Amino acid sequence: MDRQTETALIREIIGLAEVRSAYLDTGIAHSPIARYASPERWECERAMIFRRKPVIAAQSSELDGPRTFLTRQFLGLPLLLTRDDSGRVSAFLNVCRHRGARLEREASGCKRVFTCPYHAWSWTNDGALRSVPHEAQGFPDLPRADRGLRRLPCAEAHGFVWIVADPDGAALPRIDDWLAGLAPDLDWIGLSDHRVAVIEELDIAANWKVLMEGGMEAYHFRVAHKDTIGPYFPDNLLTYTMFGPHMRAILPRISMPDLRHQPEADWQIRRDANMVYTLMCNAQLLVQQDHVVWFHYEPLSESRTHMRVATLVPNAAPRTDEMQAHWERNHKITLTALKEDFELGEEIQSGFASRGNPSHLFGRFEGALNRFNLAVEEMLAT
């Protein structure tokens, strides 16, 4: 984010606060309940979005150094993520190319060679077949090049490992092109120089879109979060900007309108606002004063989502017990407020079966929710 954009966003918030207005779209919108509750709709999303479009598989610091690896499940695919001696990250199916056993059983570690626990075929961490016991007798003229690990399209950018979750899928686009203009913001945040300080995993009985929508409007803050974070934010004030299918939302703190009494040279948006970046297809970033919270979504069905919530901190931050305690306190505060949203999300999901509403109703100050759902519709159509 350049300085001109930063000051323009703050001016916009100050202007809205001065006239006591929310950020308004032109009209209300409806979002059919089938978007959140239909198994058939979910199957389309899995096939057309999560298996075809770029998704984030890991944060770069989770592969901290040469020969490190991670195993992970995503949308039913067993993943093996590796970093080779040159520092390059690769993504493979964690499946032996002989008889299909799980190749690596550990969640993470450091290895140059992966050996199948069934028949001891082995592969290097760049996916090449290394050895086959009794190869000359059992597999004469084995085409080794054809038996490398099944590779997924993969790239590392802005502190994350991105993949296309289909070994037969299209090539991964250049990530900065996929981000449609958001890359400068991510560079400004410095995400490539962050590490995971705290992480928690949750299973939530709600559709992934219901959960993502919670970070796109401030209409609920003073109600749902009245005893936690609500008092620190103006009532129902949020602005947003679309970047292709992605979104940047600005959630000002109660201190931001008072910046009108200070010189513009002293304005700092991270000091007086939270920013929520929605990165299609499966991530949101909550940018706070000295750290970033990363929400990683793995949709499991139309009514169930696995989430990884991680506090990302600058690599330059001291790695002391005192600082770790600071990050853990902040993480706990964030999770306390988020769990209020998650509980509401589960209630919303369970209420779909009642058919009490044919659609969600988005007010003019909830326009970000409509734009998000239209972006999903567009991805389904392409």
CSV table of N, CA and C in Angstrom, one decimal, residues 108 147 156:
chain,number,residue,atom,x,y,z
A,108,SER,N,5.6,-33.4,10.2
A,108,SER,CA,6.6,-32.5,9.7
A,108,SER,C,8.0,-33.0,10.1
A,147,ARG,N,7.9,-42.5,-12.7
A,147,ARG,CA,7.4,-42.9,-11.4
A,147,ARG,C,7.9,-41.9,-10.3
A,156,GLU,N,5.8,-20.3,-4.3
A,156,GLU,CA,5.9,-19.6,-3.0
A,156,GLU,C,5.9,-18.1,-3.2
